[in-house]
XYZ file of C-alpha atoms in Angstrom:
527
model
C -11.651 20.430 -28.166
C -15.362 20.459 -27.420
C -16.460 22.952 -30.131
C -14.024 21.399 -32.605
C -15.592 17.985 -32.078
C -19.017 19.560 -32.387
C -18.311 20.597 -35.979
C -15.991 17.799 -37.068
C -18.489 15.088 -36.141
C -20.471 16.108 -39.213
C -17.739 14.651 -41.418
C -18.706 11.112 -40.355
C -22.362 11.589 -39.419
C -24.890 11.085 -42.207
C -28.654 10.885 -42.239
C -28.441 7.193 -41.266
C -26.060 7.818 -38.380
C -22.321 7.147 -38.057
C -20.616 6.557 -41.437
C -16.783 6.687 -41.293
C -16.606 6.359 -45.081
C -18.587 9.583 -45.484
C -15.403 11.630 -45.104
C -13.696 9.976 -48.097
C -16.861 10.054 -50.181
C -17.340 13.767 -49.511
C -13.840 14.673 -50.622
C -14.049 12.379 -53.665
C -17.212 14.124 -54.803
C -15.623 17.552 -54.298
C -13.990 17.999 -57.715
C -11.543 20.892 -57.027
C -10.175 19.307 -53.824
C -6.618 18.627 -55.026
C -6.282 22.055 -56.619
C -7.496 23.762 -53.465
C -5.157 21.673 -51.303
C -2.171 22.451 -53.546
C -2.988 26.160 -53.501
C -3.310 26.250 -49.710
C -0.101 24.352 -48.947
C 2.002 26.178 -51.528
C 0.800 29.558 -50.306
C 1.338 28.634 -46.633
C 4.921 27.446 -47.114
C 5.820 30.479 -49.234
C 4.290 32.898 -46.712
C 5.875 31.035 -43.799
C 9.394 31.198 -45.232
C 9.235 34.833 -46.365
C 7.488 36.035 -43.181
C 10.031 34.301 -40.954
C 12.942 35.795 -42.899
C 11.415 39.266 -42.723
C 10.675 38.819 -39.022
C 14.272 37.722 -38.413
C 15.609 40.730 -40.315
C 13.453 43.138 -38.347
C 14.321 41.421 -35.038
C 18.062 41.619 -35.670
C 17.887 45.197 -36.924
C 15.689 46.342 -34.044
C 17.692 44.671 -31.263
C 21.295 44.611 -32.522
C 21.693 47.636 -34.775
C 23.548 50.709 -33.523
C 21.304 53.006 -35.552
C 18.738 55.234 -33.861
C 16.047 54.286 -36.384
C 15.442 50.936 -34.703
C 12.574 52.445 -32.693
C 10.818 53.243 -35.969
C 11.390 49.677 -37.174
C 9.557 48.320 -34.135
C 6.678 50.725 -34.657
C 6.298 49.989 -38.378
C 6.550 46.234 -37.858
C 3.468 46.378 -35.624
C 1.322 48.352 -38.060
C -0.122 45.363 -39.969
C -1.095 43.790 -36.648
C -3.432 46.599 -35.642
C -5.800 46.329 -38.582
C -8.120 43.602 -39.813
C -6.432 41.513 -42.527
C -8.973 42.443 -45.188
C -8.073 46.124 -44.715
C -4.559 45.381 -45.981
C -6.183 43.582 -48.892
C -8.364 46.615 -49.511
C -5.296 48.893 -49.547
C -3.600 46.599 -52.074
C -6.682 46.834 -54.296
C -6.638 50.630 -54.012
C -3.033 50.622 -55.263
C -2.938 47.711 -57.727
C -6.574 46.934 -58.607
C -8.575 47.902 -61.685
C -8.885 51.497 -60.434
C -5.580 51.373 -58.524
C -3.281 54.355 -58.314
C -0.250 52.405 -59.562
C -1.869 50.168 -62.151
C -4.543 52.474 -63.584
C -3.407 56.057 -62.886
C 0.387 55.765 -63.167
C 0.805 52.836 -65.578
C -2.485 53.045 -67.454
C -3.152 49.319 -67.040
C -6.517 47.607 -66.724
C -5.530 44.374 -65.052
C -6.755 42.027 -62.373
C -3.305 40.500 -61.946
C -3.159 41.418 -58.256
C -6.011 39.043 -57.506
C -5.033 35.465 -56.799
C -1.662 34.242 -55.554
C 0.393 37.481 -55.976
C -1.929 39.768 -54.052
C -2.888 37.119 -51.517
C 0.725 36.225 -50.750
C 1.651 39.902 -50.393
C -1.283 40.590 -48.069
C -0.538 37.574 -45.872
C 3.163 38.410 -45.613
C 2.273 41.965 -44.605
C -0.136 40.564 -42.026
C 1.960 37.753 -40.555
C 5.584 38.942 -40.743
C 4.989 41.096 -37.626
C 3.915 37.943 -35.788
C 7.259 36.365 -36.664
C 9.034 39.550 -35.552
C 7.354 39.564 -32.140
C 8.293 35.938 -31.490
C 11.881 36.154 -32.777
C 12.664 39.518 -31.166
C 11.958 38.177 -27.674
C 14.428 35.329 -28.297
C 17.117 37.638 -29.739
C 16.888 39.853 -26.664
C 17.351 36.823 -24.391
C 20.662 35.627 -25.894
C 23.450 35.883 -23.327
C 26.181 38.246 -24.619
C 28.842 36.170 -22.850
C 28.480 33.392 -25.413
C 29.138 35.743 -28.290
C 32.030 37.385 -26.441
C 33.588 33.962 -25.897
C 33.365 33.277 -29.624
C 34.985 36.622 -30.446
C 37.735 35.923 -27.895
C 38.458 32.662 -29.743
C 38.982 34.741 -32.922
C 35.839 33.596 -34.690
C 35.119 37.089 -35.976
C 31.732 38.776 -36.141
C 30.494 36.835 -39.172
C 31.636 33.504 -37.751
C 30.038 34.308 -34.397
C 26.815 35.338 -36.068
C 26.515 32.145 -38.159
C 27.800 29.634 -35.599
C 26.623 31.085 -32.268
C 23.868 33.681 -32.623
C 21.740 32.096 -35.340
C 21.741 28.564 -33.833
C 20.570 30.021 -30.509
C 17.632 31.624 -32.332
C 16.302 28.320 -33.628
C 13.445 28.130 -31.067
C 12.177 31.527 -32.145
C 12.608 30.769 -35.854
C 10.809 27.452 -35.558
C 7.953 28.935 -33.575
C 7.625 31.872 -35.968
C 7.622 29.547 -38.975
C 5.002 27.330 -37.340
C 2.752 30.237 -36.432
C 2.911 31.896 -39.838
C 2.178 28.660 -41.721
C -0.819 27.938 -39.518
C -1.962 31.547 -39.799
C -1.758 31.366 -43.590
C -3.663 28.085 -43.746
C -6.419 29.384 -41.476
C -6.567 32.944 -42.852
C -9.989 34.001 -44.107
C -9.954 37.802 -44.424
C -7.270 38.121 -47.106
C -8.504 35.271 -49.353
C -12.095 36.534 -49.251
C -10.918 39.944 -50.530
C -8.003 39.072 -52.837
C -8.351 35.374 -53.591
C -10.233 35.718 -56.861
C -10.104 32.355 -58.651
C -7.270 31.157 -56.400
C -9.268 28.941 -54.042
C -7.893 27.980 -50.641
C -9.249 25.724 -47.929
C -10.450 28.466 -45.564
C -12.655 30.227 -48.114
C -13.939 26.950 -49.552
C -15.024 25.931 -46.051
C -16.812 29.257 -45.700
C -18.548 28.960 -49.069
C -19.515 25.348 -48.421
C -21.430 26.572 -45.368
C -22.774 29.877 -46.654
C -23.220 29.076 -50.342
C -23.809 25.310 -50.503
C -25.165 24.833 -46.966
C -23.050 21.671 -46.818
C -21.733 21.287 -43.273
C -20.380 17.824 -44.055
C -18.055 19.222 -46.734
C -17.001 22.054 -44.427
C -16.170 19.588 -41.654
C -14.250 17.296 -44.023
C -12.142 20.151 -45.354
C -11.560 21.227 -41.740
C -10.130 17.807 -40.942
C -7.776 18.053 -43.919
C -6.606 21.476 -42.791
C -6.139 20.239 -39.229
C -4.057 17.291 -40.446
C -1.565 19.478 -42.273
C -1.363 21.889 -39.349
C -0.487 19.012 -37.044
C 2.131 17.807 -39.526
C 3.657 21.294 -39.401
C 3.777 21.061 -35.619
C 5.600 17.702 -35.767
C 8.140 19.086 -38.230
C 8.823 21.942 -35.856
C 9.488 19.473 -33.034
C 11.888 17.468 -35.196
C 13.752 20.629 -36.249
C 14.398 21.701 -32.680
C 15.176 18.176 -31.527
C 16.565 17.760 -28.051
C 19.237 20.456 -28.256
C 19.760 22.828 -25.347
C 19.154 26.524 -25.931
C 19.719 27.716 -22.360
C 21.430 31.120 -22.369
C 19.933 32.755 -19.257
C 21.547 31.340 -16.110
C 21.970 32.430 -12.524
C 25.177 34.254 -13.356
C 24.926 37.948 -14.116
C 25.271 38.616 -17.858
C 28.512 40.297 -18.811
C 29.076 42.693 -21.661
C 26.759 43.997 -24.299
C 25.126 42.101 -27.179
C 27.451 41.723 -30.134
C 26.830 44.328 -32.850
C 25.945 42.906 -36.234
C 28.642 42.739 -38.934
C 28.648 46.118 -40.640
C 27.596 44.823 -44.055
C 24.762 42.771 -42.599
C 23.599 45.671 -40.452
C 23.424 48.092 -43.371
C 21.698 45.538 -45.586
C 19.070 44.830 -42.941
C 18.473 48.509 -42.214
C 17.973 49.390 -45.891
C 15.741 46.364 -46.499
C 13.641 47.068 -43.416
C 13.418 50.754 -44.361
C 12.124 49.844 -47.837
C 9.568 47.498 -46.303
C 8.480 50.229 -43.887
C 8.050 52.735 -46.724
C 5.863 50.300 -48.656
C 3.821 49.505 -45.553
C 3.406 53.191 -44.789
C 2.202 53.827 -48.354
C -0.517 51.206 -47.925
C -1.745 52.783 -44.716
C -1.650 56.290 -46.132
C -4.016 55.183 -48.871
C -6.285 53.520 -46.319
C -6.451 56.871 -44.510
C -6.846 58.800 -47.750
C -9.691 56.540 -48.857
C -11.798 57.779 -45.958
C -11.654 61.356 -47.228
C -12.793 60.857 -50.836
C -16.320 60.376 -52.147
C -15.762 57.336 -54.394
C -12.274 55.951 -55.002
C -11.139 56.164 -58.610
C -14.381 57.798 -59.761
C -14.970 60.874 -57.611
C -11.900 61.809 -55.562
C -13.419 64.995 -54.133
C -12.569 65.666 -50.481
C -15.335 64.903 -47.969
C -15.907 64.341 -44.236
C -19.176 62.541 -44.833
C -17.816 59.098 -43.973
C -16.544 60.212 -40.551
C -19.840 61.943 -39.754
C -21.658 58.719 -40.551
C -19.183 56.779 -38.415
C -19.853 58.999 -35.384
C -23.576 58.571 -35.905
C -23.832 54.833 -36.571
C -20.572 53.042 -35.679
C -19.584 53.971 -32.124
C -21.628 51.279 -30.364
C -19.785 48.490 -32.188
C -16.412 50.125 -31.490
C -17.183 50.434 -27.774
C -18.266 46.791 -27.598
C -15.135 45.624 -29.424
C -12.713 47.398 -27.083
C -14.465 46.172 -23.935
C -14.492 42.516 -25.010
C -10.878 42.676 -26.220
C -9.781 44.298 -22.941
C -11.427 41.504 -20.960
C -10.064 38.645 -23.045
C -6.431 39.710 -23.622
C -5.077 39.377 -20.037
C -6.953 36.091 -19.619
C -5.417 34.853 -22.861
C -1.893 35.804 -21.776
C -2.289 34.211 -18.341
C -3.623 30.931 -19.719
C -0.995 30.792 -22.471
C 2.039 31.552 -20.291
C 0.958 29.160 -17.522
C 0.375 26.372 -20.023
C 3.815 27.059 -21.509
C 5.364 26.832 -18.029
C 3.623 23.512 -17.383
C 4.775 22.078 -20.698
C 8.418 23.191 -20.390
C 9.058 22.827 -16.667
C 6.972 19.866 -15.538
C 6.790 16.199 -16.441
C 3.330 14.686 -16.127
C 1.174 12.195 -18.009
C -0.360 13.826 -21.054
C 2.145 16.687 -21.272
C 2.680 16.138 -24.985
C -1.049 15.886 -25.571
C -1.583 19.190 -23.745
C 0.973 21.016 -25.906
C -0.350 19.282 -29.000
C -4.004 20.188 -28.467
C -3.235 23.756 -27.409
C -2.398 24.569 -31.048
C -5.666 23.258 -32.479
C -7.462 26.589 -32.250
C -4.942 28.045 -34.721
C -5.035 24.937 -36.899
C -8.746 25.102 -37.700
C -10.050 27.989 -39.822
C -11.951 30.641 -37.937
C -15.064 29.990 -39.993
C -15.147 26.386 -38.778
C -14.480 27.462 -35.202
C -17.359 29.930 -35.420
C -19.749 27.250 -36.640
C -18.404 24.854 -33.997
C -19.080 27.370 -31.229
C -22.631 27.837 -32.458
C -23.211 24.071 -32.436
C -21.475 23.502 -29.101
C -22.984 26.425 -27.187
C -26.485 26.636 -28.616
C -28.149 24.250 -26.195
C -28.178 23.429 -22.497
C -26.136 23.279 -20.370
C -23.930 25.667 -22.427
C -26.430 28.084 -23.922
C -24.135 30.992 -24.838
C -25.059 31.875 -28.425
C -25.824 35.561 -28.844
C -24.057 36.591 -25.612
C -20.775 38.389 -24.924
C -19.428 35.282 -23.166
C -19.177 33.254 -26.356
C -17.142 36.048 -27.978
C -14.736 36.300 -25.008
C -14.309 32.505 -24.903
C -13.649 32.474 -28.628
C -11.004 35.202 -28.275
C -9.227 33.407 -25.407
C -8.926 29.984 -26.969
C -8.416 31.271 -30.508
C -5.453 33.468 -29.483
C -3.996 31.344 -26.684
C -1.433 29.483 -28.856
C 0.781 32.541 -29.420
C 1.153 33.004 -25.675
C 2.070 29.335 -25.400
C 4.601 29.396 -28.239
C 6.177 32.676 -27.070
C 6.409 31.327 -23.524
C 7.956 28.044 -24.662
C 10.530 29.868 -26.792
C 11.505 32.116 -23.867
C 11.502 29.376 -21.202
C 13.709 27.167 -23.387
C 16.547 29.640 -22.757
C 16.181 29.935 -18.959
C 18.225 27.548 -16.826
C 16.158 25.483 -14.387
C 18.840 26.170 -11.775
C 17.361 29.629 -11.208
C 14.047 28.174 -10.072
C 15.768 25.400 -8.126
C 17.825 28.003 -6.250
C 14.648 29.883 -5.374
C 12.993 26.721 -4.051
C 16.169 25.905 -2.079
C 15.824 29.320 -0.410
C 12.319 28.234 0.686
C 10.391 30.336 -1.786
C 6.995 28.983 -2.684
C 6.031 28.009 -6.211
C 3.918 31.144 -6.576
C 6.758 33.393 -5.360
C 9.273 31.691 -7.675
C 6.947 32.131 -10.597
C 6.283 35.788 -9.775
C 9.817 36.913 -8.812
C 12.000 34.715 -11.043
C 10.207 33.295 -14.066
C 7.815 36.070 -15.071
C 10.431 38.890 -15.097
C 12.750 36.777 -17.257
C 10.040 36.074 -19.830
C 8.721 39.637 -19.886
C 9.173 39.939 -23.682
C 7.030 36.830 -24.139
C 4.367 38.251 -21.820
C 4.300 41.512 -23.748
C 4.046 39.612 -27.020
C 1.144 37.538 -25.711
C -0.724 40.580 -24.364
C -0.204 42.683 -27.462
C -1.022 39.940 -29.898
C -4.124 38.701 -28.064
C -5.552 42.218 -27.701
C -4.892 43.067 -31.342
C -6.243 39.756 -32.572
C -9.404 40.228 -30.531
C -10.013 43.700 -31.944
C -9.239 42.681 -35.526
C -10.865 39.211 -35.522
C -13.361 38.462 -38.268
C -13.348 34.844 -39.477
C -14.591 33.187 -36.275
C -16.694 35.977 -34.849
C -18.547 36.666 -38.103
C -20.912 33.863 -37.024
C -20.989 34.791 -33.317
C -21.921 38.472 -33.347
C -25.485 39.506 -32.595
C -27.554 42.661 -32.731
C -26.588 43.444 -29.132
C -22.925 42.430 -29.410
C -21.734 43.656 -32.819
C -18.014 44.083 -33.491
C -16.163 46.697 -35.503
C -14.639 44.234 -37.965
C -18.074 42.952 -38.912
C -19.211 46.536 -39.556
C -16.143 47.209 -41.747
C -16.636 43.998 -43.716
C -20.327 44.758 -44.262
C -19.485 48.220 -45.599
C -16.764 46.854 -47.893
C -19.113 44.174 -49.257
C -21.673 46.886 -50.007
C -19.084 48.902 -51.927
C -18.880 51.680 -49.307
C -15.082 51.754 -49.270
C -14.984 55.314 -47.936
C -16.857 54.393 -44.767
C -14.903 51.139 -44.431
C -11.534 52.913 -44.661
C -12.683 55.687 -42.322
C -13.702 53.111 -39.706
C -10.397 51.287 -40.230
C -8.441 54.509 -39.694
C -10.159 55.177 -36.366
C -9.505 51.579 -35.333
C -5.815 51.832 -36.269
C -5.338 54.979 -34.178
C -7.073 53.475 -31.139
C -5.083 50.243 -31.422
C -1.756 52.082 -31.708
C -2.484 54.054 -28.547
C -3.615 50.935 -26.709
C -0.418 49.063 -27.629
C 1.798 51.911 -26.413
C -0.053 52.033 -23.086
C 0.126 48.246 -22.765
C 3.892 48.209 -23.302
C 4.398 50.900 -20.659
C 2.144 49.277 -18.057
C 3.477 45.738 -18.514
C 7.080 46.913 -18.624
C 6.827 48.830 -15.345
C 4.921 46.117 -13.501
C 7.324 43.388 -14.612
C 10.370 45.464 -13.683
C 9.233 45.780 -10.054
C 9.855 42.085 -9.459
C 12.813 41.763 -11.784
C 15.933 39.663 -11.380
C 19.114 41.697 -11.265
C 22.586 40.168 -11.186
C 21.213 36.700 -10.541
C 19.504 37.622 -7.257
C 16.101 38.830 -6.173
C 15.671 42.575 -6.703
């Protein structure tokens, strides 16, 4: 809250001191306000709905399909997560822009139609659907097969069981995925700055009000508007879930296997997911290809010049990025999961406020957070500007909400009786947490670790104001090269980053999976 207050106070602080009416006056004098607000909300809802549906399709296909291609679905669904958002936007431009392969070379069109809502919506869906998949998949895997078997025994059929048992039990994951993707879309900066064109949204207008107009009061006022709608989204999510019980993991050993999907649904999901994977793969192939040509669309001669320049000038930033992300990701997961446990399992004064405020770092655009960190930590006793500490702190509290939401979704399905039985057997709180709770929410832990590490490596909107000559990050280098028109070097750097991130995610899954399994719960008892 401290850095958020540090920037938002400018919305009511004028030259003469405190002026509460300054907020209204600022927005009234900002002519395109209503158009920008309409663009932002319409885009966020559209991206939220489509991303959640795609995430649900991938989660069901990856966890319930009998096909062997489900491993590939998991791998492809993570691809957009391991690159900076503006790289996806750059790939879309390479395919559908003025010099795009599809629009210019294949169709002979000279159009800028991809800029604005169409390209921006496509880029955000590609970027945020994997977030929905990670959240929903952990909930799908936690559904007790006995409930579905009971429905089949009562002659409900596979379709009836799917609609009346399986889908309702997934509501926590669907709600959390929808919430996260809407907030991500509202706060996204990388895609709009590349593909927005004349389609203004709140995040880029906040950025331009600071960089172009040097108007921090307008930036703070727009930040308050964005925060308000993010909080409204959070309240809607709470009303949707209501007070229903979604407990499916109890002390009894699970019986049977998860119900296979109805055959028609399974085939439809597999073909749809395969088509999405092919399109995603095409985008990344052109990102890779762009690093091996001199000038895209003008001189497509093969060259290794961009990679030679990367080895000479870009390795320091890459090394710094991986170190800071490696430090911040486990801290982010620990803080997020523990806060989720407090919110779900304990009653204490201010519990709702704690859950409420934990989402604020996602609600405010990264550009505003970056400016807020500069204002909050640029003077004693918190003089952190220009250091690695301010970057690590930014990563932790910027990415913490996914760990919280994933943990809440997973804990909502675990019966409290498991922990009560452990306490009855004289286990301490720490032992209960380590031997009972953490193994049961392993998918949520993996999601928090993976997402926080990836987000730290690919962050741009907040850290663009926090990097320094000593602590420069890879995403800032890529963005600088893209702004200077050096797309070959930008795509080459992005390719190296994608490969490193893919390897890191595989290692992280293996390490976390083995460590969590050692203290696992098997058959309702301590392993």
